[in-house]
Short mmCIF file of N, CA, C and O in Angstrom, two decimals:
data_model
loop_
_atom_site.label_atom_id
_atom_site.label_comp_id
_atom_site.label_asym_id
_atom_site.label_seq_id
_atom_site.Cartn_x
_atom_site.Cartn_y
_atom_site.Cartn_z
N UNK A 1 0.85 -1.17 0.00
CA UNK A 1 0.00 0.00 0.00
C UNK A 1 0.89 1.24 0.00
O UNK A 1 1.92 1.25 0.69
N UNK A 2 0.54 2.26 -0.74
CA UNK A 2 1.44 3.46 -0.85
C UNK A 2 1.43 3.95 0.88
O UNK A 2 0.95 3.52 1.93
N UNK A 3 2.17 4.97 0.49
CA UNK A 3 2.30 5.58 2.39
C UNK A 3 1.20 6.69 2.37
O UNK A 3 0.86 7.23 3.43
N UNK A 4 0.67 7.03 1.21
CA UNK A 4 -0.44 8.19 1.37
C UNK A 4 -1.60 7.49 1.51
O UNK A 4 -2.32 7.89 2.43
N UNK A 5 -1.96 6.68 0.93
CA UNK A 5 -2.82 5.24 1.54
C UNK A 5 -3.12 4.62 2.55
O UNK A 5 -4.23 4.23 2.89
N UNK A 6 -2.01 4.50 3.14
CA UNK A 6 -1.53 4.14 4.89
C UNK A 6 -2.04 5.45 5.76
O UNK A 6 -2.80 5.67 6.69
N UNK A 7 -1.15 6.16 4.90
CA UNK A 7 -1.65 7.55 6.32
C UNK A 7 -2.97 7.87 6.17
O UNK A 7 -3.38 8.42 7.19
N UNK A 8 -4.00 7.74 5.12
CA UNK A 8 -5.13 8.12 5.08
C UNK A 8 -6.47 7.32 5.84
O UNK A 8 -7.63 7.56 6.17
N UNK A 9 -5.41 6.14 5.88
CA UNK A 9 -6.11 5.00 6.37
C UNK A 9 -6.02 4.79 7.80
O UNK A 9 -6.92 4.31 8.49
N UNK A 10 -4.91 5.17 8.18
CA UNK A 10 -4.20 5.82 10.09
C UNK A 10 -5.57 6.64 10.52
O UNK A 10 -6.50 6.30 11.25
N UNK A 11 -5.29 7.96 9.71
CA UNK A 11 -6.22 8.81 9.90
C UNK A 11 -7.28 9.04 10.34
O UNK A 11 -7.64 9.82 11.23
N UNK A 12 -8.25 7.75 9.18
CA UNK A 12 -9.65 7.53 9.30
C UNK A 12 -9.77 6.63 10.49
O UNK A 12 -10.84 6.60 11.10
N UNK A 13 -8.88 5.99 10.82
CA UNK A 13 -9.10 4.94 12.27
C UNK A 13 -8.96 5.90 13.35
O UNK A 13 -9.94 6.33 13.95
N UNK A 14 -7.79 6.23 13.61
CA UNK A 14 -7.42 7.15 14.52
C UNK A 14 -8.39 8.00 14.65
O UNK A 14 -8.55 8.13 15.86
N UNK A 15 -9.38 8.88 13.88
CA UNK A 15 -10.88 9.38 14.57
C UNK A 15 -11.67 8.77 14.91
O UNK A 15 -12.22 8.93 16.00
N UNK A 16 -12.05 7.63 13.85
CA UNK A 16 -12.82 6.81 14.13
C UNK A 16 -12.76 5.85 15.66
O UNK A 16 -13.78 5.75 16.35
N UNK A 17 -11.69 5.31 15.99
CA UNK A 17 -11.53 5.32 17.17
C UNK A 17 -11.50 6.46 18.93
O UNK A 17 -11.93 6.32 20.07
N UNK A 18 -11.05 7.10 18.47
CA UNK A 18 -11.18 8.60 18.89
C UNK A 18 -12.37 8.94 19.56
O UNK A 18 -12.48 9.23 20.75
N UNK A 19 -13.51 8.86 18.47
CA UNK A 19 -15.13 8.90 19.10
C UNK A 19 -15.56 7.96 19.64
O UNK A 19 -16.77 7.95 19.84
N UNK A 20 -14.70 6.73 20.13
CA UNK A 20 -15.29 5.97 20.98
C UNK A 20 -14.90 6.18 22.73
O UNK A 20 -15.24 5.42 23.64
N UNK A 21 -14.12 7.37 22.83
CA UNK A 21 -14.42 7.71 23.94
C UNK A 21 -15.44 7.78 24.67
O UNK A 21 -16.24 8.41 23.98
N UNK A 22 -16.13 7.42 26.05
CA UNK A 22 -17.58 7.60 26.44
C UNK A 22 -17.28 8.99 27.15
O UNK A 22 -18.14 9.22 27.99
N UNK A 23 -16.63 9.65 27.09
CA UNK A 23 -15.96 10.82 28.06
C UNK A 23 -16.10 12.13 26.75
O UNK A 23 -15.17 12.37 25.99
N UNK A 24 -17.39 12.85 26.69
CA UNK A 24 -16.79 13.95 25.81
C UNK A 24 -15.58 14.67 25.81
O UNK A 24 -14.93 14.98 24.81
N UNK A 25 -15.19 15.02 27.45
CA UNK A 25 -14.08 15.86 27.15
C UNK A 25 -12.21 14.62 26.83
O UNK A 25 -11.04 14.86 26.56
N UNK A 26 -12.80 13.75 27.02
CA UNK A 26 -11.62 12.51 26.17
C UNK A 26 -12.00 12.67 24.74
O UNK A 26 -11.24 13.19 23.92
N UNK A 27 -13.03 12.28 24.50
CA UNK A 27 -13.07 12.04 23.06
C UNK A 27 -12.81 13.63 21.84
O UNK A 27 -12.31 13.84 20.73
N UNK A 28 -13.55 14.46 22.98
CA UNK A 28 -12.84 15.80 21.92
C UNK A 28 -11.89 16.27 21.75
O UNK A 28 -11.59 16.97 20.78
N UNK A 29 -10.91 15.81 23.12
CA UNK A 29 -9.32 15.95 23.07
C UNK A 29 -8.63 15.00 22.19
O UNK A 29 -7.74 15.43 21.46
N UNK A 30 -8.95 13.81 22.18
CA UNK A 30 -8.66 13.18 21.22
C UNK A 30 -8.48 13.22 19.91
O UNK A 30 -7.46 12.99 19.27
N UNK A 31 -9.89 13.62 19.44
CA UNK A 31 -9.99 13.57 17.90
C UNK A 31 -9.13 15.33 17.91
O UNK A 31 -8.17 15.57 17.18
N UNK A 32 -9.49 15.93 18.49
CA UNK A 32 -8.61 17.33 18.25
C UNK A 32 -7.35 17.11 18.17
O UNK A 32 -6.77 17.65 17.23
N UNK A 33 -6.58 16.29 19.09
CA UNK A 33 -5.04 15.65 18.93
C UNK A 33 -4.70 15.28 17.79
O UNK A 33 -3.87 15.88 17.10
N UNK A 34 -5.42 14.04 17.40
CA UNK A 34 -5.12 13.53 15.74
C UNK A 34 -5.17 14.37 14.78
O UNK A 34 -4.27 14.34 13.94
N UNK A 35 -6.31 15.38 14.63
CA UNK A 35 -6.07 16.42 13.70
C UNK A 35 -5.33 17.57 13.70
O UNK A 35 -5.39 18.23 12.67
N UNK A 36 -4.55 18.04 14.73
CA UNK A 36 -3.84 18.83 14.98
C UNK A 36 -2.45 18.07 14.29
O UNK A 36 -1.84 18.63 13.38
N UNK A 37 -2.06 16.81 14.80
CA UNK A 37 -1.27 16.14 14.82
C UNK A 37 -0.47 15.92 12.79
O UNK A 37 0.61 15.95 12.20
N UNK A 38 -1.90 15.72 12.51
CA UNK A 38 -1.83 15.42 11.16
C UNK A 38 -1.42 16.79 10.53
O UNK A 38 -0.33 16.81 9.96
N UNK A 39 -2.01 17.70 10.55
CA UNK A 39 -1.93 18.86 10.56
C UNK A 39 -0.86 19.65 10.10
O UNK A 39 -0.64 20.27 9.06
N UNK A 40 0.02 19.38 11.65
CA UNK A 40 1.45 19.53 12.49
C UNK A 40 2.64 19.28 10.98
O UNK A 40 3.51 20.05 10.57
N UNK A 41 2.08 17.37 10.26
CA UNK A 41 3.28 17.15 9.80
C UNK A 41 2.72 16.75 8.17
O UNK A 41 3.05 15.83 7.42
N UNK A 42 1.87 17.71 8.03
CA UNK A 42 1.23 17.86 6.26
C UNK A 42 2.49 17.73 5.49
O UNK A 42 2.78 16.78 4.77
N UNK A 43 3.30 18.95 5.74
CA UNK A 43 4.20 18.81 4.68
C UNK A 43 5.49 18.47 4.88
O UNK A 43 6.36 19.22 4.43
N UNK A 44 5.83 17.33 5.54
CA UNK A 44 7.16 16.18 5.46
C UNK A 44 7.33 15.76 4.08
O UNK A 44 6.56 15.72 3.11
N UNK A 45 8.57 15.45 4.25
CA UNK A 45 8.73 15.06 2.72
C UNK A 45 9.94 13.72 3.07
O UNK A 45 10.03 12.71 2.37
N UNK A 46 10.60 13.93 4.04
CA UNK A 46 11.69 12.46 3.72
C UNK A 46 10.88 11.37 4.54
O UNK A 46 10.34 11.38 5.65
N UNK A 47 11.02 10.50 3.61
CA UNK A 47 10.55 9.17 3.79
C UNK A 47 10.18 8.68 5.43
O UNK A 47 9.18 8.71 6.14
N UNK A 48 11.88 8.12 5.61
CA UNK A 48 12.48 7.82 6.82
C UNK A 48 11.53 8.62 8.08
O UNK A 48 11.16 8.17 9.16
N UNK A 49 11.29 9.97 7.48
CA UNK A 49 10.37 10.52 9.53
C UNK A 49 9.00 10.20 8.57
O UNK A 49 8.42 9.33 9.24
N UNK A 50 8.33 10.40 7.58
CA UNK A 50 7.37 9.73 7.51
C UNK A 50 7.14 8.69 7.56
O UNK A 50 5.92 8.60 7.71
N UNK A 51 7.88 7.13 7.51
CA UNK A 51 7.69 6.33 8.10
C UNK A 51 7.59 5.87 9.65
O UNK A 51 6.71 5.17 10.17
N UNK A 52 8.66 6.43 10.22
CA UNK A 52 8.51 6.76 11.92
C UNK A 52 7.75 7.56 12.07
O UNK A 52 7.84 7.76 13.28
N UNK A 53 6.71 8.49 11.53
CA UNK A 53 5.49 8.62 12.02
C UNK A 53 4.40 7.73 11.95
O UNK A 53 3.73 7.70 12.98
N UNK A 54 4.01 6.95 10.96
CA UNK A 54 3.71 6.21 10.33
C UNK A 54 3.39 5.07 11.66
O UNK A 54 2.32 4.72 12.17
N UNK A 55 4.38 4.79 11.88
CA UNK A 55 4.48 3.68 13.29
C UNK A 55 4.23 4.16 14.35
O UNK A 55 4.02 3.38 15.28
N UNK A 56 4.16 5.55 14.58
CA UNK A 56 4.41 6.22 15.77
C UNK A 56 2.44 6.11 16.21
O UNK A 56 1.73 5.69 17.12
N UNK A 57 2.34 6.63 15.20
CA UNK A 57 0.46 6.96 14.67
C UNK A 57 -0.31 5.07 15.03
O UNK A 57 -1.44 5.05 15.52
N UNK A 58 0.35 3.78 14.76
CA UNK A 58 -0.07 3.03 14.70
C UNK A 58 0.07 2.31 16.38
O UNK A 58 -0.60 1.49 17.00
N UNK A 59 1.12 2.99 16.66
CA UNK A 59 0.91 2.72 18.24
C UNK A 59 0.15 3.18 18.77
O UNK A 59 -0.50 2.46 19.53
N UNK A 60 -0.23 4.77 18.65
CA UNK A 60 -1.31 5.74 19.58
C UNK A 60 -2.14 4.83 18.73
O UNK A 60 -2.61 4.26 19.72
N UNK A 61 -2.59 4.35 17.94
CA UNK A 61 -3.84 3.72 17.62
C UNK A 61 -4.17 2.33 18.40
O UNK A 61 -5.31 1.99 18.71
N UNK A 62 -3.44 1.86 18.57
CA UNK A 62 -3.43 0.86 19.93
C UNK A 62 -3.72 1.38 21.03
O UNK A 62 -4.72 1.18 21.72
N UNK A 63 -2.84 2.07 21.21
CA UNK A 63 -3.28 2.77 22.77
C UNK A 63 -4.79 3.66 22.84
O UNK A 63 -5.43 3.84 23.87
N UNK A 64 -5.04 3.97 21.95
CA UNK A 64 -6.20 4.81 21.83
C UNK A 64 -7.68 3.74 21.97
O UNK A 64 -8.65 4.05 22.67
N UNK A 65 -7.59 2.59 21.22
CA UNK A 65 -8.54 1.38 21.23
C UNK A 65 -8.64 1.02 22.37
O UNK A 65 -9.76 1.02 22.88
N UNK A 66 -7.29 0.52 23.26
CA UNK A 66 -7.37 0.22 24.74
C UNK A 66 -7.95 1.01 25.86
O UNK A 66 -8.41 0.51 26.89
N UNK A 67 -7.89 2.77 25.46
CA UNK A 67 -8.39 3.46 26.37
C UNK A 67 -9.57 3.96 26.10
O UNK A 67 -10.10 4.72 26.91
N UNK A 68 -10.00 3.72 25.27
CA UNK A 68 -11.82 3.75 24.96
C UNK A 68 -12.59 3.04 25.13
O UNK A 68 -13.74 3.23 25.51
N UNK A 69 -11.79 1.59 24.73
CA UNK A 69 -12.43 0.16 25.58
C UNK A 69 -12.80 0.53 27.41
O UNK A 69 -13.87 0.29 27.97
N UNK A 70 -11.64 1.12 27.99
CA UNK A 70 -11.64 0.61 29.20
C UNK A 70 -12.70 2.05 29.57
O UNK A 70 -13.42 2.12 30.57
N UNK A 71 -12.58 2.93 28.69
CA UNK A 71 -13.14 4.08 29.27
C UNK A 71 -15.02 4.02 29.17
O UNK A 71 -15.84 4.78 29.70
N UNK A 72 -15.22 3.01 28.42
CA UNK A 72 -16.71 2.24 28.26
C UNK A 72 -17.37 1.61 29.32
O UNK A 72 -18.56 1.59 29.60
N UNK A 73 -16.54 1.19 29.77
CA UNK A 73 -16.52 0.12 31.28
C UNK A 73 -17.06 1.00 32.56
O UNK A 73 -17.62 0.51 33.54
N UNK A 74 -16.73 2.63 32.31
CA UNK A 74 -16.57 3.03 33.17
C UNK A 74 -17.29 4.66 33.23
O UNK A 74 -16.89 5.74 33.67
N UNK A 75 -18.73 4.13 32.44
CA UNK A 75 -19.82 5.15 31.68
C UNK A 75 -20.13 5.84 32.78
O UNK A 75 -20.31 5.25 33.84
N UNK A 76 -20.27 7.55 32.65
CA UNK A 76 -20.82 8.78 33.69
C UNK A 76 -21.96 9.32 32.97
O UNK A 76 -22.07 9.06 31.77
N UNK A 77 -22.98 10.17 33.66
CA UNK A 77 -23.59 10.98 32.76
C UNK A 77 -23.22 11.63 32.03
O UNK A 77 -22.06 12.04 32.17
N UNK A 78 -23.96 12.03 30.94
CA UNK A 78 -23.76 13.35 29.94
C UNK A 78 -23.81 14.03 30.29
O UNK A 78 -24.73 14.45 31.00
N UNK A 79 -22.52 14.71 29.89
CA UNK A 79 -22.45 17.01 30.45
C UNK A 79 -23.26 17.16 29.45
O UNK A 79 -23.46 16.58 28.39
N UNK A 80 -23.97 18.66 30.39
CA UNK A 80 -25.23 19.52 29.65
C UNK A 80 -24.91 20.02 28.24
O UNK A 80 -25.71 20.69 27.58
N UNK A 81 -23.44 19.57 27.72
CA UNK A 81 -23.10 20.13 26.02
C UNK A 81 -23.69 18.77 25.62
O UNK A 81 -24.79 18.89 25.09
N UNK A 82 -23.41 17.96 25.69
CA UNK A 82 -23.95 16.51 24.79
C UNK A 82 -25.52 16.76 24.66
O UNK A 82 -26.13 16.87 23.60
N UNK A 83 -26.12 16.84 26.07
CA UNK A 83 -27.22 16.69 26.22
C UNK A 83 -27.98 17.82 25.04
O UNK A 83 -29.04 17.64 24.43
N UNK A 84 -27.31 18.67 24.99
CA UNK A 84 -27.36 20.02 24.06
C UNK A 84 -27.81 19.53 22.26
O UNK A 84 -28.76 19.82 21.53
N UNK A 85 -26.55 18.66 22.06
CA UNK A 85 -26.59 18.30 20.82
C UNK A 85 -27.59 17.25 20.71
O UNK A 85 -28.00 17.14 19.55
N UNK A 86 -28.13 16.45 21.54
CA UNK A 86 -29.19 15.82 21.56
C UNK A 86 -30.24 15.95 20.61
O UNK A 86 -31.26 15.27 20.72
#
């Protein structure tokens, strides 16, 4: 798979996971992280740190699955902004 392929595909997980925070203020820090993040390193160009990002991105994507899992387990009410968008 090309690396613009990969990263697009990082991307779409890495939010997509992201919103599985049960914690609005986790999950909006989150997905705000990844897109900042992406953001941050638009225009890299040597390979080598785009690949070590590449991996870097696929770990927080592990770690990010694990802490949304566990953060499910451990459901609070909705702040009055959720309840808002309701």
């Amino acid at each position: 798979m090309s690396s613009k392929k990969q990263l697009l595909s990082l991307y779409k997980s890495l939010i997509r996971e992201s919103q599985q925070f049960a914690s609005y203020n986790f999950r909006s820090y989150a997905v705000r992280r990844v897109r900042d993040s992406f953001r941050e390193n638009k225009f890299l160009m040597d390979v080598e740190v785009i690949r070590t990002k590449l991996i870097e991105g696929q770990n927080n994507l592990e770690l990010i699955k694990r802490q949304a899992l566990i953060s499910q387990m451990y459901k609070t009410d909705k702040l009055v902004i959720e309840n808002m968008n309701s």
